PDB file of C-alpha atoms in Angstrom:
ATOM      1  CA  MET A   1      56.715  39.436  80.437  1.00 44.00           C
ATOM      2  CA  MET A   2      57.408  42.877  78.880  1.00 47.00           C
ATOM      3  CA  THR A   3      56.906  43.248  75.106  1.00 47.00           C
ATOM      4  CA  GLU A   4      59.143  45.304  72.819  1.00 46.00           C
ATOM      5  CA  THR A   5      56.381  47.949  72.712  1.00 44.00           C
ATOM      6  CA  ASP A   6      56.321  48.068  76.518  1.00 46.00           C
ATOM      7  CA  LYS A   7      60.121  48.416  76.611  1.00 43.00           C
ATOM      8  CA  ARG A   8      60.049  51.285  74.111  1.00 43.00           C
ATOM      9  CA  SER A   9      57.249  52.970  76.032  1.00 42.00           C
ATOM     10  CA  THR A  10      59.128  52.636  79.313  1.00 43.00           C
ATOM     11  CA  GLY A  11      62.293  54.051  77.748  1.00 43.00           C
ATOM     12  CA  GLN A  12      60.405  57.087  76.404  1.00 43.00           C
ATOM     13  CA  ALA A  13      58.714  57.673  79.747  1.00 41.00           C
ATOM     14  CA  GLY A  14      62.168  57.649  81.324  1.00 43.00           C
ATOM     15  CA  GLY A  15      63.175  60.566  79.089  1.00 43.00           C
ATOM     16  CA  GLY A  16      64.809  58.784  76.143  1.00 42.00           C
ATOM     17  CA  SER A  17      63.783  61.545  73.712  1.00 41.00           C
ATOM     18  CA  GLY A  18      62.971  64.511  75.990  1.00 42.00           C
ATOM     19  CA  GLY A  19      65.832  63.773  78.352  1.00 41.00           C
ATOM     20  CA  GLN A  20      64.947  66.292  81.091  1.00 42.00           C
ATOM     21  CA  ALA A  21      62.868  64.116  83.361  1.00 41.00           C
ATOM     22  CA  GLY A  22      64.634  60.934  82.493  1.00 43.00           C
ATOM     23  CA  ALA A  23      68.314  61.194  83.229  1.00 42.00           C
ATOM     24  CA  THR A  24      69.424  57.611  83.596  1.00 41.00           C
ATOM     25  CA  PRO A  25      71.052  56.458  86.828  1.00 42.00           C
ATOM     26  CA  SER A  26      74.396  56.132  85.040  1.00 41.00           C
ATOM     27  CA  SER A  27      74.316  59.720  83.742  1.00 42.00           C
ATOM     28  CA  ALA A  28      73.454  61.386  87.071  1.00 42.00           C
ATOM     29  CA  PRO A  29      76.776  60.786  88.817  1.00 43.00           C
ATOM     30  CA  SER A  30      78.599  62.102  85.749  1.00 42.00           C
ATOM     31  CA  THR A  31      76.691  65.392  85.959  1.00 43.00           C
ATOM     32  CA  VAL A  32      77.361  65.731  89.682  1.00 42.00           C
ATOM     33  CA  GLY A  33      81.019  64.866  89.184  1.00 47.00           C
ATOM     34  CA  ASP A  34      81.424  67.509  86.478  1.00 51.00           C
ATOM     35  CA  THR A  35      79.854  70.164  88.722  1.00 58.00           C
ATOM     36  CA  SER A  36      82.059  69.160  91.628  1.00 66.00           C
ATOM     37  CA  GLY A  37      85.142  69.228  89.434  1.00 68.00           C
ATOM     38  CA  ASN A  38      84.343  72.711  88.136  1.00 74.00           C
ATOM     39  CA  ALA A  39      83.750  73.954  91.672  1.00 78.00           C
ATOM     40  CA  MET A  40      87.047  72.512  92.854  1.00 80.00           C
ATOM     41  CA  MET A  41      88.865  74.122  89.943  1.00 79.00           C
ATOM     42  CA  GLY A  42      87.295  77.466  90.845  1.00 81.00           C
ATOM     43  CA  VAL A  43      88.376  77.136  94.469  1.00 87.00           C
ATOM     44  CA  THR A  44      91.898  76.153  93.428  1.00 87.00           C
ATOM     45  CA  ARG A  45      92.203  79.155  91.138  1.00 88.00           C
ATOM     46  CA  ALA A  46      90.787  81.521  93.766  1.00 89.00           C
ATOM     47  CA  VAL A  47      93.333  80.326  96.322  1.00 89.00           C
ATOM     48  CA  ALA A  48      96.129  80.742  93.762  1.00 89.00           C
ATOM     49  CA  VAL A  49      94.982  84.306  93.065  1.00 91.00           C
ATOM     50  CA  LEU A  50      94.860  85.146  96.778  1.00 89.00           C
ATOM     51  CA  ARG A  51      98.313  83.684  97.399  1.00 86.00           C
ATOM     52  CA  LEU A  52      99.769  85.641  94.498  1.00 88.00           C
ATOM     53  CA  ILE A  53      98.192  88.941  95.548  1.00 86.00           C
ATOM     54  CA  GLY A  54      99.001  88.375  99.203  1.00 79.00           C
ATOM     55  CA  ALA A  55     102.715  87.900  98.480  1.00 74.00           C
ATOM     56  CA  ALA A  56     102.955  90.866  96.109  1.00 74.00           C
ATOM     57  CA  PRO A  57     104.659  94.130  97.083  1.00 66.00           C
ATOM     58  CA  GLU A  58     102.785  97.392  97.364  1.00 64.00           C
ATOM     59  CA  PRO A  59     100.848  98.780  95.631  1.00 72.00           C
ATOM     60  CA  GLY A  60      99.542  95.401  94.436  1.00 80.00           C
ATOM     61  CA  LEU A  61      99.156  93.647  91.093  1.00 89.00           C
ATOM     62  CA  ARG A  62      97.348  94.610  87.911  1.00 91.00           C
ATOM     63  CA  LEU A  63      94.946  92.333  86.070  1.00 94.00           C
ATOM     64  CA  ARG A  64      97.513  91.466  83.401  1.00 92.00           C
ATOM     65  CA  ASP A  65     100.136  90.592  86.035  1.00 90.00           C
ATOM     66  CA  ILE A  66      97.773  88.140  87.719  1.00 94.00           C
ATOM     67  CA  SER A  67      96.504  86.643  84.473  1.00 92.00           C
ATOM     68  CA  GLU A  68     100.003  86.035  83.107  1.00 91.00           C
ATOM     69  CA  ALA A  69     101.459  84.740  86.375  1.00 89.00           C
ATOM     70  CA  LEU A  70      98.727  82.112  86.724  1.00 90.00           C
ATOM     71  CA  SER A  71      98.288  81.392  82.988  1.00 90.00           C
ATOM     72  CA  MET A  72      94.599  82.271  83.241  1.00 91.00           C
ATOM     73  CA  HIS A  73      92.498  83.926  80.546  1.00 91.00           C
ATOM     74  CA  LYS A  74      92.151  87.651  81.200  1.00 92.00           C
ATOM     75  CA  THR A  75      88.348  87.508  81.159  1.00 93.00           C
ATOM     76  CA  SER A  76      88.241  84.630  83.649  1.00 92.00           C
ATOM     77  CA  THR A  77      90.729  86.404  85.893  1.00 93.00           C
ATOM     78  CA  SER A  78      88.664  89.588  85.795  1.00 94.00           C
ATOM     79  CA  ARG A  79      85.477  87.710  86.731  1.00 93.00           C
ATOM     80  CA  MET A  80      87.209  85.991  89.638  1.00 92.00           C
ATOM     81  CA  LEU A  81      88.658  89.260  90.931  1.00 94.00           C
ATOM     82  CA  SER A  82      85.231  90.892  90.718  1.00 93.00           C
ATOM     83  CA  THR A  83      83.789  88.045  92.779  1.00 92.00           C
ATOM     84  CA  LEU A  84      86.559  88.344  95.382  1.00 92.00           C
ATOM     85  CA  ILE A  85      85.988  92.104  95.589  1.00 92.00           C
ATOM     86  CA  GLY A  86      82.270  91.484  96.090  1.00 90.00           C
ATOM     87  CA  LEU A  87      83.075  89.104  98.944  1.00 90.00           C
ATOM     88  CA  GLY A  88      85.278  91.724 100.583  1.00 87.00           C
ATOM     89  CA  VAL A  89      88.418  89.620 100.191  1.00 88.00           C
ATOM     90  CA  VAL A  90      90.237  91.778  97.619  1.00 90.00           C
ATOM     91  CA  ASP A  91      90.415  95.545  97.064  1.00 88.00           C
ATOM     92  CA  ARG A  92      91.173  97.452  93.857  1.00 88.00           C
ATOM     93  CA  ASP A  93      92.613 100.961  94.029  1.00 83.00           C
ATOM     94  CA  ARG A  94      92.180 103.837  91.603  1.00 80.00           C
ATOM     95  CA  ASN A  95      95.284 102.706  89.727  1.00 81.00           C
ATOM     96  CA  ARG A  96      93.587  99.340  89.124  1.00 88.00           C
ATOM     97  CA  CYS A  97      95.982  97.470  91.360  1.00 89.00           C
ATOM     98  CA  TYR A  98      94.603  94.558  93.360  1.00 92.00           C
ATOM     99  CA  ARG A  99      95.577  93.677  96.936  1.00 85.00           C
ATOM    100  CA  ILE A 100      94.179  91.701  99.863  1.00 83.00           C
ATOM    101  CA  SER A 101      91.576  93.767 101.737  1.00 80.00           C
ATOM    102  CA  ASP A 102      92.200  94.971 105.275  1.00 68.00           C
ATOM    103  CA  ASP A 103      88.994  93.295 106.474  1.00 67.00           C
ATOM    104  CA  PHE A 104      90.145  89.917 105.192  1.00 75.00           C
ATOM    105  CA  ARG A 105      93.589  90.332 106.746  1.00 68.00           C
ATOM    106  CA  ALA A 106      91.959  91.298 110.039  1.00 60.00           C
ATOM    107  CA  SER A 107      89.954  88.074 110.073  1.00 62.00           C
ATOM    108  CA  PHE A 108      93.273  86.227 110.309  1.00 60.00           C
ATOM    109  CA  GLY A 109      94.671  88.426 113.022  1.00 53.00           C
ATOM    110  CA  THR A 110      96.600  90.865 110.839  1.00 51.00           C
ATOM    111  CA  PRO A 111      95.909  94.397 112.075  1.00 50.00           C
ATOM    112  CA  LEU A 112      93.679  96.685 110.073  1.00 45.00           C
ATOM    113  CA  THR A 113      96.575  99.144 110.020  1.00 57.00           C
ATOM    114  CA  THR A 114      98.806  96.862 107.954  1.00 75.00           C
ATOM    115  CA  THR A 115      98.240  98.686 104.669  1.00 77.00           C
ATOM    116  CA  ARG A 116      98.747 102.099 106.203  1.00 82.00           C
ATOM    117  CA  LEU A 117     101.747 100.795 108.128  1.00 90.00           C
ATOM    118  CA  ARG A 118     103.333  99.598 104.888  1.00 89.00           C
ATOM    119  CA  GLN A 119     102.742 102.989 103.318  1.00 88.00           C
ATOM    120  CA  ALA A 120     104.100 104.801 106.358  1.00 92.00           C
ATOM    121  CA  ALA A 121     107.170 102.568 106.472  1.00 94.00           C
ATOM    122  CA  ARG A 122     108.094 102.839 102.801  1.00 94.00           C
ATOM    123  CA  PRO A 123     110.301 105.957 103.172  1.00 95.00           C
ATOM    124  CA  ALA A 124     111.948 104.498 106.290  1.00 96.00           C
ATOM    125  CA  LEU A 125     112.735 101.206 104.561  1.00 96.00           C
ATOM    126  CA  GLY A 126     114.227 103.140 101.668  1.00 95.00           C
ATOM    127  CA  MET A 127     116.376 105.168 104.034  1.00 96.00           C
ATOM    128  CA  LEU A 128     117.612 102.078 105.880  1.00 96.00           C
ATOM    129  CA  SER A 129     118.557 100.113 102.778  1.00 95.00           C
ATOM    130  CA  GLU A 130     120.230 103.134 101.183  1.00 95.00           C
ATOM    131  CA  ARG A 131     122.192 104.231 104.227  1.00 96.00           C
ATOM    132  CA  LEU A 132     123.291 100.745 105.272  1.00 95.00           C
ATOM    133  CA  GLU A 133     123.306  99.244 101.753  1.00 93.00           C
ATOM    134  CA  ASP A 134     121.725  96.100 103.225  1.00 94.00           C
ATOM    135  CA  VAL A 135     118.226  94.646 103.218  1.00 94.00           C
ATOM    136  CA  ALA A 136     115.549  96.154 105.470  1.00 96.00           C
ATOM    137  CA  PHE A 137     112.295  94.506 106.564  1.00 96.00           C
ATOM    138  CA  LEU A 138     108.922  95.491 107.990  1.00 96.00           C
ATOM    139  CA  SER A 139     107.161  92.816 110.065  1.00 95.00           C
ATOM    140  CA  VAL A 140     103.852  92.698 111.931  1.00 93.00           C
ATOM    141  CA  PRO A 141     102.540  90.331 114.624  1.00 90.00           C
ATOM    142  CA  ASN A 142     100.236  87.572 113.417  1.00 85.00           C
ATOM    143  CA  GLY A 143      99.101  85.140 116.094  1.00 85.00           C
ATOM    144  CA  LEU A 144     102.141  83.262 117.386  1.00 90.00           C
ATOM    145  CA  ASP A 145     104.210  84.426 114.418  1.00 91.00           C
ATOM    146  CA  SER A 146     105.726  87.499 112.887  1.00 92.00           C
ATOM    147  CA  LEU A 147     104.768  88.186 109.272  1.00 91.00           C
ATOM    148  CA  CYS A 148     107.044  90.030 106.852  1.00 92.00           C
ATOM    149  CA  VAL A 149     104.880  92.510 104.942  1.00 90.00           C
ATOM    150  CA  SER A 150     107.523  94.581 103.154  1.00 92.00           C
ATOM    151  CA  ARG A 151     111.191  94.380 102.213  1.00 93.00           C
ATOM    152  CA  ASN A 152     113.682  96.764 100.644  1.00 92.00           C
ATOM    153  CA  ILE A 153     116.923  95.465  99.148  1.00 93.00           C
ATOM    154  CA  GLY A 154     120.183  97.387  99.496  1.00 90.00           C
ATOM    155  CA  SER A 155     122.974  97.907  96.986  1.00 91.00           C
ATOM    156  CA  TYR A 156     125.730  95.842  98.617  1.00 91.00           C
ATOM    157  CA  PRO A 157     126.558  92.810  96.413  1.00 91.00           C
ATOM    158  CA  ILE A 158     125.874  90.282  99.190  1.00 90.00           C
ATOM    159  CA  GLN A 159     122.377  90.592 100.668  1.00 89.00           C
ATOM    160  CA  ALA A 160     121.044  88.578 103.621  1.00 87.00           C
ATOM    161  CA  LEU A 161     117.748  87.617 101.980  1.00 86.00           C
ATOM    162  CA  SER A 162     116.722  85.081 104.591  1.00 82.00           C
ATOM    163  CA  LEU A 163     113.123  86.328 104.763  1.00 85.00           C
ATOM    164  CA  ASN A 164     110.684  86.926 101.918  1.00 86.00           C
ATOM    165  CA  VAL A 165     107.563  89.058 101.840  1.00 87.00           C
ATOM    166  CA  GLY A 166     104.797  86.849 103.213  1.00 85.00           C
ATOM    167  CA  GLY A 167     107.325  84.812 105.200  1.00 88.00           C
ATOM    168  CA  ARG A 168     106.513  83.839 108.776  1.00 89.00           C
ATOM    169  CA  ARG A 169     108.647  83.077 111.796  1.00 91.00           C
ATOM    170  CA  PRO A 170     107.724  82.183 115.366  1.00 93.00           C
ATOM    171  CA  LEU A 171     107.694  85.286 117.551  1.00 94.00           C
ATOM    172  CA  GLY A 172     111.187  85.772 118.929  1.00 94.00           C
ATOM    173  CA  VAL A 173     113.006  84.148 116.005  1.00 94.00           C
ATOM    174  CA  GLY A 174     114.777  86.907 114.101  1.00 93.00           C
ATOM    175  CA  ALA A 175     115.497  90.564 114.824  1.00 95.00           C
ATOM    176  CA  GLY A 176     112.143  91.989 113.731  1.00 96.00           C
ATOM    177  CA  SER A 177     110.204  89.103 115.249  1.00 96.00           C
ATOM    178  CA  LEU A 178     112.020  89.540 118.569  1.00 96.00           C
ATOM    179  CA  ALA A 179     111.268  93.276 118.554  1.00 97.00           C
ATOM    180  CA  LEU A 180     107.553  92.477 118.221  1.00 97.00           C
ATOM    181  CA  LEU A 181     107.723  90.105 121.184  1.00 96.00           C
ATOM    182  CA  ALA A 182     110.076  91.948 123.529  1.00 96.00           C
ATOM    183  CA  TRP A 183     107.831  94.958 124.088  1.00 95.00           C
ATOM    184  CA  GLU A 184     104.622  93.051 124.786  1.00 93.00           C
ATOM    185  CA  GLN A 185     103.169  93.353 128.286  1.00 90.00           C
ATOM    186  CA  GLU A 186     105.026  91.014 130.651  1.00 92.00           C
ATOM    187  CA  GLU A 187     102.211  88.514 131.168  1.00 92.00           C
ATOM    188  CA  GLU A 188     101.433  88.286 127.463  1.00 92.00           C
ATOM    189  CA  ARG A 189     105.125  88.172 126.619  1.00 93.00           C
ATOM    190  CA  ASN A 190     105.732  85.221 128.925  1.00 93.00           C
ATOM    191  CA  ARG A 191     102.673  83.424 127.565  1.00 93.00           C
ATOM    192  CA  LEU A 192     103.835  83.863 123.971  1.00 94.00           C
ATOM    193  CA  ILE A 193     107.344  82.679 124.789  1.00 94.00           C
ATOM    194  CA  GLU A 194     106.040  79.551 126.492  1.00 93.00           C
ATOM    195  CA  MET A 195     103.735  78.798 123.556  1.00 93.00           C
ATOM    196  CA  GLN A 196     106.735  78.615 121.230  1.00 92.00           C
ATOM    197  CA  ARG A 197     107.756  75.294 122.777  1.00 91.00           C
ATOM    198  CA  GLY A 198     107.484  72.638 120.101  1.00 88.00           C
ATOM    199  CA  ARG A 199     107.451  75.229 117.292  1.00 89.00           C
ATOM    200  CA  LEU A 200     111.186  75.862 117.009  1.00 89.00           C
ATOM    201  CA  GLY A 201     112.365  72.569 115.545  1.00 84.00           C
ATOM    202  CA  LYS A 202     113.698  74.021 112.278  1.00 84.00           C
ATOM    203  CA  TYR A 203     115.576  76.825 114.019  1.00 86.00           C
ATOM    204  CA  ARG A 204     118.800  76.745 116.021  1.00 81.00           C
ATOM    205  CA  VAL A 205     117.200  78.301 119.119  1.00 87.00           C
ATOM    206  CA  GLU A 206     115.341  77.212 122.234  1.00 91.00           C
ATOM    207  CA  VAL A 207     112.638  78.964 124.238  1.00 93.00           C
ATOM    208  CA  GLU A 208     115.244  79.837 126.862  1.00 95.00           C
ATOM    209  CA  ASP A 209     117.365  81.566 124.194  1.00 93.00           C
ATOM    210  CA  ILE A 210     114.386  83.692 123.183  1.00 95.00           C
ATOM    211  CA  ALA A 211     113.635  84.623 126.799  1.00 96.00           C
ATOM    212  CA  ALA A 212     117.243  85.722 127.331  1.00 95.00           C
ATOM    213  CA  ALA A 213     117.261  87.694 124.067  1.00 96.00           C
ATOM    214  CA  VAL A 214     114.051  89.458 125.122  1.00 97.00           C
ATOM    215  CA  GLU A 215     115.628  90.657 128.368  1.00 96.00           C
ATOM    216  CA  GLN A 216     118.720  91.893 126.534  1.00 96.00           C
ATOM    217  CA  ALA A 217     116.623  93.696 123.913  1.00 96.00           C
ATOM    218  CA  ARG A 218     114.542  95.461 126.551  1.00 97.00           C
ATOM    219  CA  ALA A 219     117.718  96.613 128.282  1.00 96.00           C
ATOM    220  CA  ASP A 220     119.270  97.884 125.025  1.00 96.00           C
ATOM    221  CA  GLY A 221     116.161  99.332 123.397  1.00 96.00           C
ATOM    222  CA  TYR A 222     116.727  97.347 120.204  1.00 97.00           C
ATOM    223  CA  THR A 223     117.417  93.766 119.115  1.00 97.00           C
ATOM    224  CA  ASP A 224     120.863  92.570 118.077  1.00 94.00           C
ATOM    225  CA  LEU A 225     121.120  88.928 117.042  1.00 90.00           C
ATOM    226  CA  PRO A 226     124.459  87.828 115.575  1.00 87.00           C
ATOM    227  CA  GLY A 227     124.141  84.314 114.172  1.00 81.00           C
ATOM    228  CA  PHE A 228     120.834  83.778 115.977  1.00 78.00           C
ATOM    229  CA  VAL A 229     118.903  82.382 113.011  1.00 76.00           C
ATOM    230  CA  VAL A 230     121.512  81.943 110.266  1.00 81.00           C
ATOM    231  CA  GLN A 231     125.186  81.367 111.035  1.00 83.00           C
ATOM    232  CA  GLY A 232     127.334  84.234 109.789  1.00 87.00           C
ATOM    233  CA  MET A 233     124.425  86.676 109.539  1.00 91.00           C
ATOM    234  CA  THR A 234     123.324  89.343 112.002  1.00 94.00           C
ATOM    235  CA  GLY A 235     119.922  90.942 112.379  1.00 94.00           C
ATOM    236  CA  MET A 236     119.030  94.122 114.252  1.00 96.00           C
ATOM    237  CA  GLY A 237     115.536  95.426 114.878  1.00 97.00           C
ATOM    238  CA  ILE A 238     113.394  97.990 116.636  1.00 98.00           C
ATOM    239  CA  PRO A 239     109.656  98.184 117.421  1.00 97.00           C
ATOM    240  CA  VAL A 240     107.229 100.618 115.788  1.00 96.00           C
ATOM    241  CA  ARG A 241     104.356 101.979 117.881  1.00 94.00           C
ATOM    242  CA  ASP A 242     101.032 103.465 116.891  1.00 89.00           C
ATOM    243  CA  PRO A 243      99.907 106.822 118.354  1.00 87.00           C
ATOM    244  CA  SER A 244      98.519 105.039 121.439  1.00 86.00           C
ATOM    245  CA  GLY A 245     101.885 103.435 122.182  1.00 90.00           C
ATOM    246  CA  VAL A 246     100.970  99.906 121.083  1.00 89.00           C
ATOM    247  CA  VAL A 247     103.629  98.017 119.118  1.00 93.00           C
ATOM    248  CA  VAL A 248     102.125  97.400 115.677  1.00 92.00           C
ATOM    249  CA  GLY A 249     105.222  96.462 113.726  1.00 95.00           C
ATOM    250  CA  ALA A 250     108.987  96.179 113.687  1.00 97.00           C
ATOM    251  CA  LEU A 251     111.735  97.424 111.413  1.00 98.00           C
ATOM    252  CA  SER A 252     114.839  95.307 111.030  1.00 97.00           C
ATOM    253  CA  VAL A 253     117.987  95.024 108.963  1.00 96.00           C
ATOM    254  CA  ALA A 254     120.077  91.964 108.164  1.00 95.00           C
ATOM    255  CA  ALA A 255     123.571  91.529 106.793  1.00 94.00           C
ATOM    256  CA  ILE A 256     126.602  89.313 106.926  1.00 92.00           C
ATOM    257  CA  SER A 257     127.850  89.694 110.498  1.00 93.00           C
ATOM    258  CA  GLU A 258     131.003  91.677 109.721  1.00 91.00           C
ATOM    259  CA  ARG A 259     128.849  94.462 108.242  1.00 93.00           C
ATOM    260  CA  LEU A 260     126.920  94.972 111.495  1.00 92.00           C
ATOM    261  CA  ALA A 261     129.906  95.166 113.820  1.00 91.00           C
ATOM    262  CA  GLY A 262     131.980  98.045 115.213  1.00 92.00           C
ATOM    263  CA  SER A 263     131.146 101.483 113.830  1.00 94.00           C
ATOM    264  CA  ARG A 264     128.631 100.034 111.362  1.00 94.00           C
ATOM    265  CA  ARG A 265     126.725  98.552 114.283  1.00 93.00           C
ATOM    266  CA  ASP A 266     126.431 102.036 115.782  1.00 95.00           C
ATOM    267  CA  LEU A 267     125.334 103.356 112.394  1.00 96.00           C
ATOM    268  CA  ALA A 268     122.638 100.667 112.186  1.00 95.00           C
ATOM    269  CA  ILE A 269     121.318 101.461 115.672  1.00 97.00           C
ATOM    270  CA  SER A 270     121.097 105.154 114.821  1.00 97.00           C
ATOM    271  CA  ALA A 271     119.424 104.456 111.470  1.00 97.00           C
ATOM    272  CA  LEU A 272     116.871 102.081 113.020  1.00 97.00           C
ATOM    273  CA  ARG A 273     115.902 104.630 115.663  1.00 98.00           C
ATOM    274  CA  GLU A 274     115.535 107.317 113.028  1.00 98.00           C
ATOM    275  CA  ALA A 275     113.493 104.991 110.819  1.00 97.00           C
ATOM    276  CA  ALA A 276     111.128 104.042 113.656  1.00 97.00           C
ATOM    277  CA  ALA A 277     110.598 107.727 114.448  1.00 97.00           C
ATOM    278  CA  MET A 278     109.824 108.386 110.770  1.00 96.00           C
ATOM    279  CA  VAL A 279     107.174 105.662 110.664  1.00 95.00           C
ATOM    280  CA  GLU A 280     105.591 106.700 113.954  1.00 95.00           C
ATOM    281  CA  ALA A 281     105.403 110.311 112.750  1.00 94.00           C
ATOM    282  CA  GLN A 282     103.628 109.155 109.603  1.00 91.00           C
ATOM    283  CA  LEU A 283     101.163 107.079 111.627  1.00 89.00           C
ATOM    284  CA  THR A 284     100.503 110.005 113.964  1.00 87.00           C
ATOM    285  CA  ALA A 285      99.648 112.126 110.939  1.00 82.00           C
ATOM    286  CA  GLY A 286      96.430 110.103 110.820  1.00 62.00           C
ATOM    287  CA  SER A 287      94.328 110.297 107.715  1.00 40.00           C
ATOM    288  CA  GLY A 288      96.283 113.185 106.244  1.00 37.00           C
ATOM    289  CA  ARG A 289      98.530 112.802 103.235  1.00 38.00           C
ATOM    290  CA  LEU A 290     101.651 110.769 103.958  1.00 37.00           C
ATOM    291  CA  VAL A 291     104.743 112.938 103.640  1.00 38.00           C
ATOM    292  CA  ASP A 292     107.287 110.893 101.713  1.00 36.00           C
ATOM    293  CA  GLN A 293     110.532 112.388 103.029  1.00 38.00           C
ATOM    294  CA  HIS A 294     112.734 109.688 101.515  1.00 38.00           C
ATOM    295  CA  GLU A 295     111.268 107.914  98.511  1.00 37.00           C
ATOM    296  CA  SER A 296     112.014 104.217  98.222  1.00 39.00           C
ATOM    297  CA  ASP A 297     113.957 103.198  95.140  1.00 39.00           C
ATOM    298  CA  GLY A 298     111.115 100.879  94.193  1.00 40.00           C
ATOM    299  CA  ARG A 299     112.859  97.717  95.292  1.00 50.00           C
ATOM    300  CA  ASP A 300     110.839  97.253  98.459  1.00 47.00           C
ATOM    301  CA  GLY A 301     108.643  94.231  98.866  1.00 52.00           C
ATOM    302  CA  GLU A 302     110.298  92.151  96.172  1.00 36.00           C
ATOM    303  CA  ALA A 303     108.903  88.678  96.695  1.00 30.00           C
ATOM    304  CA  VAL A 304     111.496  86.115  95.737  1.00 27.00           C
TER     305      VAL A 304
END
């Protein structure tokens, strides 16, 4: 039978006063739980930061923008961004704007040229939205999808804003997405079309519709999809090639269908061809300074 002295002695040996060697069984799970909770909170915040930066227009977001958008303390936000930069996930430019790094995008199948492509396409997007007064998009291939990486809004009161920056669509669904698919090599093109089976449930198209649209686009040299995705809206698109001839992106415009018919349809085709040539010329310029022949009005890439 244990005496009161023995009980006190045992309690002290278990860390009753010192505490370090004698965490009681009931206190241990609490410590582990707190650590786990803090870690989970850190992961949650990091993902929120990445989502916010990833959806932002060029040239990226400043520290204050991120801190205010996520209701995080500026110091905590700065520490997290520094960690993400150290991991190679986020870049910061000389203007202190943060964006997702090319290396991180590449790990998910987004080409390393995405940032340069966005820069090269900025004047072309500005030209398209100004000349046509409707919204213009830049999309890139990303696995089985197309990914919208930039957008420029026109001045016409009714804009066909059916696609946001960061928005994805199955390859072949939408004018820009179809332009990315249509000029793939035949074997790869057929494989990608077939792999869309079962992925089109939320859209009003079937695999056979995409295959037919591909053939028409290749014959025309551009995509023209009246009411293909959204009833009453038309999209038109054209591929953009890198200096080696590989399709790395697509430019497209969207509007209510009556605005892309008749003479305005011809105007859109001409503008898209000119825009693609502008982007390809910028890409061919290589590492030299990008010549901004037609400055965007600053409304490109507005995530909604």
